[in-house]
Amino acid sequence: MAQLTEQPTTTTPRIGKQGDPCVMVIFGAAGDLTGRKLIPALYNLARADLLSKEFAVLGVARSQMSNDDFRKKVTDEIKESGAEDIDPTLWDNFIRRFYYFAGDFNAPDLCAKLKEYLGKIDRDHSAQQNYFYYLATAPSYFGPLVEKLASAGLMEQGADHWRRVVIEKPFGHDLASAKALNQQLRKVAEEKQIYRIDHYLGKETVQNIMAFRFANGIFEPIWNRRYIDHVQISVAETVGVEQRGSYFDHAGSLRDMVPNHIMQLISLTTMEPPISFDPDAVRDEQAKILHAIQPMSDEEVLSRTVRGQYGEGTLGGERVPAYRSESDVAPDSRTETFVAMKLLIDNWRWADVPFYLRTGKRMPARHTHIVIQFRQAPFVLFRDTSVEHLMPNQLVLHIQPEEGISLQFAAKVPGPVMRLGTVDMNFEYQKYFGKQSSTGYERLLHDCMIGDQTLFQRADMVEAGWSVVNPVLDLWKALPPRNFPNYPSGTWGPKEANDLLERDGRRWRNFEK
Ligand code: BG6
């Protein structure tokens, strides 16, 4: 194994400057996302000394709570989340900056009332009137809340202060609604104030795709149709819908995962090198490649997409129920919990290279990876040996839970006869860089505080993602599935997903570990 020439820092999410003085206002402060991700991420930033000393949090939700109740709730939640290494002194200092405001998101005067309290917190903490609003709410509140903030004057920026809003996913439920939401936001806010979050971009391994491609001289020259046979992107989950049936049964896997997370993985894997790391230079290239994905005709949707829904089955040695028996799911639901599709990208670099994508719940293993399969070497030299066939080289970017990169190639099996074995060259994040205590939100929250939009989606990128899936949504709606459930829990999806590749003489790479 090669050694690092420089010892990396293992405990801080990143070395950088502290965030600007600011107040973070969390709408939906009593919800799951706040407790599980946002607060632990803020704490990790505090521990890495990346929060300004002039930073405060104002939680907003419907339930009645005092500041002390809110602080206690947050403290209980962090303990329950199993977060390691909570330093009591640091935590006390951190939690003292938390405040709470009870309000109904539907109330017309919500933000007018909030403004007064926010102003007081701002003065008490010298936050310099910099505010960022995190909308951890149901999507139906995204537009109306930003409008309310604007009409209370809370989106107005000045030469010496900023206002930003972070919008969670799902951003729209199809192309038309995403466009409508963009328009609604742009009426009251500038694009530079809008941070559309996709938590996949907070993952180190996802950010590393760019570093891997552009910080190394050896990969980029072969990163194209001359050398690459095809690409597979798999996002496999073992979980079912858990407690999210009421959301998921209306969304389905296609909406939930493809226009956002999977499009991020595709765009970073396939985009041209940006001219700089300036946010718009990077996002211009991402948007360009998303626009180059061929929209599918109805016939192509039929032949190049597969949908599935899990039935009951066995996972990790335990029986698990069918999707239709989960809570808040219709007993005759036709919502897909699995999607596979083949996409083509219409540009010089990628013409005719198939991109196979799949994502599903209740798969046998949790594994997100990108497989780059290279063209096979000519067999001619091995004709008269005992080698029967050659295996193509695969480069695998392991996104999670394994984090690393592996390259598969052929090697001679020791012995007097020419025989080949397939071996792996492996890089594992943890071995080189140690274990990181990170939720994936640290970098994104910090970027909001310093005004870096590189890892946030621009309006055109979101719309381009929806443009790819919209023809599929339309045709699937017109032709409801008749064979659901069509894969047992604990399997790699319906048979048609294998057929999709086998028809092209290819196979999915599965990681069962
Ligand atoms: C969310 C989806 O955006 O991403 C969930 O709504 C999915 O359905 C989750 O489970 C996957 O995220 P991660 O980080 O676990 O891969």
Coordinates of C-alpha atoms and ligand atoms in Angstrom, one line a residue:
M1 CA 0.0 0.0 0.0
A2 CA 1.3 3.5 -0.8
Q3 CA 1.8 5.9 2.0
L4 CA 0.5 9.4 2.2
T5 CA 3.3 11.9 1.8
E6 CA 1.6 14.4 4.1
Q7 CA -0.4 13.5 7.3
P8 CA -4.0 14.5 6.8
T9 CA -6.1 16.2 9.5
T10 CA -8.6 13.7 10.7
T11 CA -10.9 15.4 13.1
T12 CA -12.1 18.6 11.4
P13 CA -14.6 18.4 8.5
R14 CA -12.4 20.9 6.7
I15 CA -9.7 23.5 7.4
G16 CA -11.1 26.9 6.5
K17 CA -12.2 30.2 7.7
Q18 CA -14.9 30.7 10.3
G19 CA -18.4 31.3 9.0
D20 CA -19.6 34.9 9.0
P21 CA -21.4 36.3 12.0
C22 CA -25.1 35.3 11.4
V23 CA -28.4 34.0 12.8
M24 CA -29.6 30.7 11.3
V25 CA -33.3 30.6 11.4
I26 CA -34.6 27.0 11.1
F27 CA -38.2 26.6 10.0
G28 CA -39.3 23.1 11.0
A29 CA -37.1 23.2 14.1
A30 CA -39.0 20.5 15.9
G31 CA -38.7 18.0 13.0
D32 CA -36.6 15.0 12.3
L33 CA -34.0 16.7 9.9
T34 CA -33.2 19.3 12.5
G35 CA -32.5 16.8 15.3
R36 CA -30.8 14.2 13.2
K37 CA -28.6 16.2 10.9
L38 CA -28.6 20.0 11.3
I39 CA -27.8 20.3 15.0
P40 CA -25.1 17.5 15.0
A41 CA -23.6 19.2 11.9
L42 CA -23.6 22.6 13.6
Y43 CA -22.0 21.1 16.6
N44 CA -19.3 19.5 14.5
L45 CA -18.6 22.9 13.0
A46 CA -18.4 24.4 16.5
R47 CA -16.0 21.7 17.5
A48 CA -13.8 22.4 14.5
D49 CA -13.9 26.1 15.4
L50 CA -15.7 27.0 12.1
L51 CA -18.6 28.9 13.6
S52 CA -18.3 32.5 14.2
K53 CA -18.4 33.6 17.9
E54 CA -21.3 35.8 16.7
F55 CA -23.5 33.0 15.7
A56 CA -27.0 32.1 17.0
V57 CA -29.8 29.7 16.0
L58 CA -33.5 30.6 16.1
G59 CA -35.8 27.6 15.8
V60 CA -39.3 28.1 14.5
A61 CA -42.1 25.5 14.6
R62 CA -45.7 25.2 15.6
S63 CA -45.5 23.6 19.0
Q64 CA -45.3 25.8 22.1
M65 CA -41.9 25.7 23.7
S66 CA -39.7 28.0 25.7
N67 CA -36.1 28.6 24.8
D68 CA -35.1 26.3 27.6
D69 CA -37.5 23.6 26.4
F70 CA -36.0 23.9 23.0
R71 CA -32.5 23.7 24.3
K72 CA -33.4 20.6 26.3
K73 CA -35.0 19.0 23.3
V74 CA -31.9 19.6 21.2
T75 CA -29.7 18.3 24.0
D76 CA -31.8 15.1 24.4
E77 CA -31.8 14.5 20.7
I78 CA -28.0 14.8 20.3
K79 CA -27.6 12.3 23.1
E80 CA -30.1 9.9 21.4
S81 CA -28.4 10.3 18.0
G82 CA -25.4 8.5 19.5
A83 CA -23.1 11.4 18.6
E84 CA -19.7 10.7 19.9
D85 CA -17.4 13.0 21.9
I86 CA -19.8 15.6 23.1
D87 CA -17.6 18.0 25.1
P88 CA -19.8 19.3 28.0
T89 CA -18.1 22.8 28.1
L90 CA -18.3 23.2 24.4
W91 CA -21.9 22.0 24.3
D92 CA -23.0 24.4 27.0
N93 CA -21.5 27.3 25.2
F94 CA -23.1 26.1 21.9
I95 CA -26.6 25.5 23.2
R96 CA -26.7 28.9 24.9
R97 CA -27.0 30.4 21.4
F98 CA -30.3 28.6 20.7
Y99 CA -33.7 30.4 20.8
Y100 CA -37.2 29.3 19.9
F101 CA -40.2 31.0 18.3
A102 CA -43.6 29.2 18.2
G103 CA -45.5 30.1 15.0
D104 CA -48.0 28.8 12.5
F105 CA -46.4 28.7 9.0
N106 CA -49.8 29.5 7.5
A107 CA -50.2 32.7 9.6
P108 CA -49.9 35.7 7.3
D109 CA -48.1 37.7 10.0
L110 CA -45.7 35.0 11.0
C111 CA -42.6 36.7 9.7
A112 CA -43.6 40.2 10.8
K113 CA -43.8 38.8 14.4
L114 CA -40.6 36.8 13.9
K115 CA -38.7 39.9 12.8
E116 CA -38.8 41.6 16.1
Y117 CA -37.5 38.6 18.0
L118 CA -34.9 37.9 15.4
G119 CA -33.7 41.6 15.6
K120 CA -33.2 41.1 19.4
I121 CA -31.2 37.9 19.0
D122 CA -29.2 39.6 16.3
R123 CA -28.3 42.5 18.5
D124 CA -27.6 40.3 21.5
H125 CA -25.1 38.2 19.5
S126 CA -23.8 41.0 17.2
A127 CA -24.8 38.9 14.2
Q128 CA -24.6 42.0 12.0
Q129 CA -28.0 41.4 10.4
N130 CA -26.8 38.4 8.4
Y131 CA -29.6 35.8 8.4
F132 CA -29.9 32.5 6.7
Y133 CA -33.3 30.7 6.7
Y134 CA -33.3 27.0 6.5
L135 CA -36.6 25.6 5.3
A136 CA -36.7 22.1 6.9
T137 CA -40.4 22.1 6.3
A138 CA -43.0 20.3 4.1
P139 CA -42.4 21.4 0.5
S140 CA -45.7 23.2 0.2
Y141 CA -44.3 25.9 2.6
F142 CA -41.2 26.6 0.5
G143 CA -42.7 29.3 -1.7
P144 CA -45.1 30.9 0.8
L145 CA -42.5 31.2 3.5
V146 CA -40.0 32.9 1.3
E147 CA -42.7 35.3 0.2
K148 CA -43.6 36.0 3.8
L149 CA -39.9 36.6 4.7
A150 CA -39.7 39.0 1.8
S151 CA -42.8 41.0 2.6
A152 CA -41.5 41.4 6.2
G153 CA -38.3 42.9 4.7
L154 CA -36.3 39.9 5.9
M155 CA -34.8 39.1 2.4
E156 CA -33.4 42.6 1.9
Q157 CA -29.6 42.6 1.7
G158 CA -27.4 45.6 2.1
A159 CA -23.8 46.4 1.3
D160 CA -22.8 45.2 4.8
H161 CA -25.3 42.3 5.4
W162 CA -26.6 39.3 3.6
R163 CA -29.8 37.3 3.6
R164 CA -29.9 33.7 2.3
V165 CA -32.5 30.9 2.1
V166 CA -31.8 27.2 2.0
I167 CA -34.4 25.1 0.3
E168 CA -34.6 21.4 1.1
K169 CA -35.8 18.7 -1.4
P170 CA -38.1 17.8 -3.0
F171 CA -37.8 20.9 -5.2
G172 CA -41.1 20.5 -7.1
H173 CA -42.7 17.2 -8.0
D174 CA -42.3 17.5 -11.8
L175 CA -40.8 20.0 -14.3
A176 CA -43.8 22.3 -14.3
S177 CA -43.9 22.6 -10.5
A178 CA -40.2 23.1 -10.2
K179 CA -40.3 25.9 -12.8
A180 CA -43.3 27.5 -10.9
L181 CA -41.4 27.3 -7.6
N182 CA -38.3 28.9 -9.2
Q183 CA -40.4 31.7 -10.5
Q184 CA -42.1 32.2 -7.2
L185 CA -38.7 32.4 -5.5
R186 CA -37.1 34.6 -8.1
K187 CA -39.9 37.2 -7.7
V188 CA -38.7 38.0 -4.2
A189 CA -35.1 36.8 -4.1
E190 CA -32.0 36.9 -6.2
E191 CA -30.5 33.6 -7.5
K192 CA -27.5 34.4 -5.3
Q193 CA -29.7 34.3 -2.2
I194 CA -31.2 30.9 -3.0
Y195 CA -29.4 27.7 -1.8
R196 CA -31.1 24.6 -3.1
I197 CA -29.6 21.8 -1.1
D198 CA -28.9 18.3 -2.2
H199 CA -27.3 16.4 0.6
Y200 CA -25.4 14.1 -1.8
L201 CA -23.2 17.1 -2.5
G202 CA -22.2 17.2 1.2
K203 CA -20.7 13.7 1.0
E204 CA -16.9 13.7 0.8
T205 CA -16.9 10.8 -1.7
V206 CA -19.2 12.8 -4.0
Q207 CA -17.0 15.9 -3.8
N208 CA -14.1 13.7 -4.4
I209 CA -15.3 12.8 -7.9
M210 CA -14.1 16.1 -9.1
A211 CA -10.8 15.9 -7.2
F212 CA -10.2 12.4 -8.6
R213 CA -10.9 13.4 -12.2
F214 CA -9.2 16.8 -12.3
A215 CA -6.4 16.5 -9.8
N216 CA -4.9 13.4 -11.5
G217 CA -3.3 13.4 -14.9
I218 CA -3.9 9.7 -15.7
F219 CA -7.7 9.4 -15.7
E220 CA -8.9 12.4 -17.7
P221 CA -7.3 11.3 -21.1
I222 CA -9.2 8.0 -21.0
W223 CA -12.4 9.4 -19.5
N224 CA -14.4 9.3 -22.8
R225 CA -16.2 7.2 -25.4
R226 CA -12.9 5.9 -26.9
Y227 CA -12.0 4.0 -23.7
I228 CA -15.2 3.7 -21.7
D229 CA -17.7 1.0 -22.5
H230 CA -20.4 2.1 -20.2
V231 CA -21.1 3.5 -16.7
Q232 CA -23.3 2.1 -14.0
I233 CA -24.7 4.2 -11.1
S234 CA -26.4 2.2 -8.3
V235 CA -27.9 3.7 -5.2
A236 CA -29.1 0.6 -3.2
E237 CA -30.8 0.9 0.2
T238 CA -31.8 -1.8 2.6
V239 CA -34.4 0.4 4.3
G240 CA -38.0 0.4 3.3
V241 CA -40.1 3.6 3.5
E242 CA -39.9 3.6 7.3
Q243 CA -42.1 6.4 8.7
R244 CA -42.3 8.3 5.5
G245 CA -45.1 6.5 3.8
S246 CA -47.4 9.5 3.4
Y247 CA -44.6 11.4 1.5
F248 CA -43.2 8.5 -0.4
D249 CA -46.4 7.0 -1.6
H250 CA -47.0 10.2 -3.5
A251 CA -43.4 10.7 -4.7
G252 CA -42.0 7.2 -5.5
S253 CA -38.3 6.4 -6.1
L254 CA -38.1 8.2 -9.5
R255 CA -38.9 11.6 -8.1
D256 CA -37.3 10.9 -4.7
M257 CA -33.8 10.0 -6.0
V258 CA -33.3 10.6 -9.7
P259 CA -33.7 14.2 -10.7
N260 CA -31.6 15.2 -7.6
H261 CA -29.1 12.8 -6.1
I262 CA -28.5 10.6 -9.2
M263 CA -28.3 13.6 -11.5
Q264 CA -25.6 15.1 -9.2
L265 CA -23.6 11.8 -9.5
I266 CA -24.0 11.8 -13.3
S267 CA -23.1 15.4 -13.8
L268 CA -19.9 15.2 -11.6
T269 CA -18.9 12.0 -13.4
T270 CA -19.4 13.3 -16.9
M271 CA -19.0 17.1 -16.9
E272 CA -16.1 18.9 -18.7
P273 CA -13.4 20.4 -16.5
P274 CA -14.6 23.8 -15.3
I275 CA -12.4 26.8 -15.9
S276 CA -12.1 27.4 -12.2
F277 CA -13.8 26.4 -8.9
D278 CA -15.8 29.5 -9.1
P279 CA -19.4 28.4 -8.2
D280 CA -20.8 29.4 -11.5
A281 CA -17.9 27.9 -13.5
V282 CA -18.6 24.5 -11.9
R283 CA -22.4 24.8 -12.1
D284 CA -22.2 25.9 -15.8
E285 CA -20.5 22.6 -16.7
Q286 CA -22.9 20.6 -14.6
A287 CA -25.9 22.3 -16.2
K288 CA -24.4 21.8 -19.7
I289 CA -24.1 18.0 -19.3
L290 CA -27.6 17.7 -17.8
H291 CA -28.9 19.5 -20.9
A292 CA -27.0 17.0 -23.1
I293 CA -28.9 14.0 -21.7
Q294 CA -31.2 12.7 -24.4
P295 CA -34.8 13.1 -23.5
M296 CA -36.6 9.8 -24.0
S297 CA -39.5 9.2 -26.5
D298 CA -42.4 7.2 -25.3
E299 CA -41.0 4.1 -27.0
E300 CA -37.6 4.6 -25.3
V301 CA -39.3 5.0 -21.9
L302 CA -40.9 1.6 -22.5
S303 CA -37.7 -0.1 -23.6
R304 CA -35.1 1.7 -21.4
T305 CA -36.8 2.1 -18.0
V306 CA -37.9 -0.4 -15.4
R307 CA -40.0 0.2 -12.3
G308 CA -40.5 -2.1 -9.3
Q309 CA -42.2 -2.3 -5.9
Y310 CA -41.0 -4.5 -3.1
G311 CA -43.1 -7.4 -1.8
E312 CA -42.4 -9.1 1.5
G313 CA -39.1 -11.0 1.8
T314 CA -36.1 -11.7 3.9
L315 CA -33.4 -9.2 4.7
G316 CA -30.6 -9.6 7.1
G317 CA -32.2 -12.9 8.2
E318 CA -35.5 -11.3 9.1
R319 CA -38.9 -11.3 7.4
V320 CA -39.9 -7.8 6.3
P321 CA -43.3 -6.7 5.1
A322 CA -44.3 -5.7 1.6
Y323 CA -44.4 -2.0 0.6
R324 CA -48.2 -2.2 0.5
S325 CA -48.3 -3.2 4.1
E326 CA -46.2 -0.3 5.4
S327 CA -47.9 2.4 7.4
D328 CA -49.4 5.3 5.4
V329 CA -49.1 3.4 2.2
A330 CA -52.3 2.6 0.1
P331 CA -52.9 -1.2 0.2
D332 CA -53.2 -1.2 -3.6
S333 CA -50.4 1.4 -4.1
R334 CA -48.8 1.6 -7.5
T335 CA -45.9 3.7 -6.3
E336 CA -42.4 2.4 -7.4
T337 CA -39.7 1.7 -4.8
F338 CA -37.2 0.7 -7.5
V339 CA -36.1 2.4 -10.7
A340 CA -33.6 1.4 -13.4
M341 CA -33.0 3.1 -16.6
K342 CA -30.5 3.6 -19.5
L343 CA -29.6 7.1 -20.5
L344 CA -27.5 8.5 -23.3
I345 CA -25.6 11.7 -23.3
D346 CA -25.5 13.6 -26.6
N347 CA -22.1 15.2 -26.8
W348 CA -18.6 14.4 -28.2
R349 CA -17.2 12.9 -25.1
W350 CA -20.1 10.5 -24.3
A351 CA -21.9 9.8 -27.6
D352 CA -23.2 6.1 -27.6
V353 CA -21.8 5.3 -24.1
P354 CA -24.8 3.9 -22.1
F355 CA -25.3 5.1 -18.5
Y356 CA -27.3 2.6 -16.5
L357 CA -28.8 3.9 -13.3
R358 CA -30.7 2.1 -10.6
T359 CA -32.0 2.9 -7.2
G360 CA -34.2 0.9 -4.9
K361 CA -35.4 0.2 -1.4
R362 CA -35.1 -3.1 0.4
M363 CA -32.1 -4.2 -1.7
P364 CA -29.9 -6.9 -0.2
A365 CA -27.2 -4.4 0.8
R366 CA -26.8 -0.7 1.2
H367 CA -24.3 0.4 -1.4
T368 CA -23.9 3.5 -3.6
H369 CA -21.3 3.2 -6.3
I370 CA -20.4 4.3 -9.7
V371 CA -18.8 1.7 -12.0
I372 CA -16.8 2.9 -15.0
Q373 CA -16.3 -0.1 -17.2
F374 CA -13.5 0.3 -19.8
R375 CA -13.5 -1.3 -23.2
Q376 CA -12.1 -4.8 -23.4
A377 CA -8.6 -5.5 -24.6
P378 CA -8.4 -7.5 -27.8
F379 CA -8.5 -11.3 -27.1
V380 CA -6.2 -12.1 -30.1
L381 CA -3.1 -12.7 -28.0
F382 CA -4.7 -15.3 -25.7
R383 CA -6.4 -17.4 -28.5
D384 CA -4.0 -20.3 -28.1
T385 CA -3.8 -20.2 -24.3
S386 CA -6.1 -21.7 -21.7
V387 CA -7.6 -18.3 -21.1
E388 CA -11.2 -18.4 -22.2
H389 CA -12.1 -14.7 -22.0
L390 CA -10.9 -11.4 -20.8
M391 CA -12.6 -9.4 -18.1
P392 CA -12.9 -5.7 -18.9
N393 CA -11.3 -3.3 -16.4
Q394 CA -13.6 -1.6 -13.9
L395 CA -13.0 1.5 -11.9
V396 CA -15.4 1.7 -9.0
L397 CA -16.1 4.9 -7.1
H398 CA -17.5 3.7 -3.8
I399 CA -19.7 6.4 -2.4
Q400 CA -21.2 4.7 0.7
P401 CA -21.1 3.0 3.1
E402 CA -17.7 1.9 1.9
E403 CA -15.8 5.0 0.9
G404 CA -13.1 4.6 -1.6
I405 CA -12.0 3.8 -5.1
S406 CA -11.0 0.5 -6.6
L407 CA -9.6 -0.6 -9.9
Q408 CA -10.1 -4.1 -11.2
F409 CA -7.7 -5.6 -13.6
A410 CA -6.4 -9.0 -14.8
A411 CA -3.3 -10.6 -13.4
K412 CA -1.5 -13.8 -14.2
V413 CA -2.3 -16.6 -11.8
P414 CA 1.1 -18.0 -10.6
G415 CA 1.9 -21.3 -12.2
P416 CA 3.2 -22.9 -15.4
V417 CA 0.0 -22.4 -17.4
M418 CA -1.3 -19.0 -18.6
R419 CA -4.3 -18.3 -16.5
L420 CA -5.8 -15.0 -15.5
G421 CA -7.4 -13.8 -12.3
T422 CA -9.2 -10.6 -11.6
V423 CA -7.6 -8.5 -8.9
D424 CA -8.3 -5.2 -7.2
M425 CA -6.3 -2.1 -6.4
N426 CA -8.1 -0.5 -3.5
F427 CA -8.1 2.9 -1.9
E428 CA -10.1 3.2 1.3
Y429 CA -10.8 6.6 2.8
Q430 CA -10.7 5.5 6.3
K431 CA -7.3 3.8 6.0
Y432 CA -5.7 7.0 4.7
F433 CA -7.7 9.8 6.4
G434 CA -9.1 8.2 9.5
K435 CA -12.7 8.2 10.6
Q436 CA -14.5 11.4 10.1
S437 CA -17.3 12.4 12.4
S438 CA -19.5 14.0 9.8
T439 CA -23.2 14.1 9.0
G440 CA -22.6 15.4 5.4
Y441 CA -24.3 18.7 6.3
E442 CA -21.2 20.4 7.8
R443 CA -19.7 21.6 4.6
L444 CA -23.0 22.7 3.2
L445 CA -24.0 24.7 6.2
H446 CA -20.6 26.3 6.4
D447 CA -20.8 27.2 2.7
C448 CA -24.1 29.0 3.4
M449 CA -22.3 31.0 6.1
I450 CA -19.5 32.1 3.8
G451 CA -21.6 32.5 0.7
D452 CA -20.2 29.7 -1.5
Q453 CA -22.9 28.3 -3.8
T454 CA -20.7 25.8 -5.6
L455 CA -22.4 22.8 -4.0
F456 CA -25.9 24.1 -4.3
Q457 CA -28.2 23.6 -7.3
R458 CA -28.9 26.5 -9.5
A459 CA -32.4 26.9 -11.0
D460 CA -31.4 25.7 -14.4
M461 CA -29.8 22.5 -13.0
V462 CA -32.9 21.6 -11.1
E463 CA -35.0 22.1 -14.2
A464 CA -32.6 20.2 -16.3
G465 CA -32.8 17.2 -13.9
W466 CA -36.6 17.3 -14.0
S467 CA -36.5 17.5 -17.9
V468 CA -34.8 14.1 -17.9
V469 CA -37.4 12.3 -15.8
N470 CA -40.5 14.1 -16.9
P471 CA -41.2 12.0 -20.0
V472 CA -40.8 8.9 -17.7
L473 CA -43.2 10.3 -15.1
D474 CA -45.8 11.1 -17.9
L475 CA -45.7 7.7 -19.5
W476 CA -45.7 5.8 -16.3
K477 CA -48.7 7.7 -15.2
A478 CA -50.5 6.9 -18.4
L479 CA -49.6 3.2 -18.1
P480 CA -50.0 2.2 -14.5
P481 CA -48.0 -0.9 -13.5
R482 CA -50.0 -4.1 -13.4
N483 CA -47.5 -6.5 -11.9
F484 CA -46.7 -4.8 -8.5
P485 CA -45.2 -6.0 -6.2
N486 CA -42.6 -7.4 -8.6
Y487 CA -39.5 -8.0 -6.5
P488 CA -39.2 -9.6 -3.1
S489 CA -37.5 -7.6 -0.4
G490 CA -33.9 -8.6 -0.1
T491 CA -33.3 -8.9 -3.9
W492 CA -31.7 -6.7 -6.5
G493 CA -35.0 -5.6 -8.0
P494 CA -37.2 -7.0 -10.7
K495 CA -35.8 -9.3 -13.4
E496 CA -36.4 -6.7 -16.1
A497 CA -33.6 -4.6 -14.5
N498 CA -31.2 -7.4 -15.3
D499 CA -32.7 -7.8 -18.7
L500 CA -32.0 -4.1 -19.4
L501 CA -28.3 -4.7 -19.3
E502 CA -28.3 -8.3 -20.5
R503 CA -29.9 -7.2 -23.8
D504 CA -26.8 -5.1 -24.3
G505 CA -24.5 -7.9 -23.3
R506 CA -23.7 -6.4 -19.9
R507 CA -24.3 -7.1 -16.2
W508 CA -24.9 -5.0 -13.0
R509 CA -22.1 -5.1 -10.6
N510 CA -23.5 -5.9 -7.1
F511 CA -21.7 -5.4 -3.8
E512 CA -23.2 -7.6 -1.1
K513 CA -20.9 -6.9 1.8
Ligands
BG6_1 C1 -33.4 11.2 0.6 C2 -34.5 10.4 0.1 O1 -33.2 12.3 -0.1 O2 -32.2 10.4 0.4 C3 -34.6 9.1 0.9 O3 -35.7 11.1 0.3 C4 -33.3 8.3 0.8 O4 -35.7 8.3 0.4 C5 -32.2 9.2 1.2 O5 -33.4 7.2 1.7 C6 -30.9 8.5 0.9 O6 -29.8 9.3 1.5 P1 -28.5 8.6 1.9 O7 -27.6 9.8 2.4 O8 -28.8 7.7 3.0 O9 -28.0 7.9 0.7

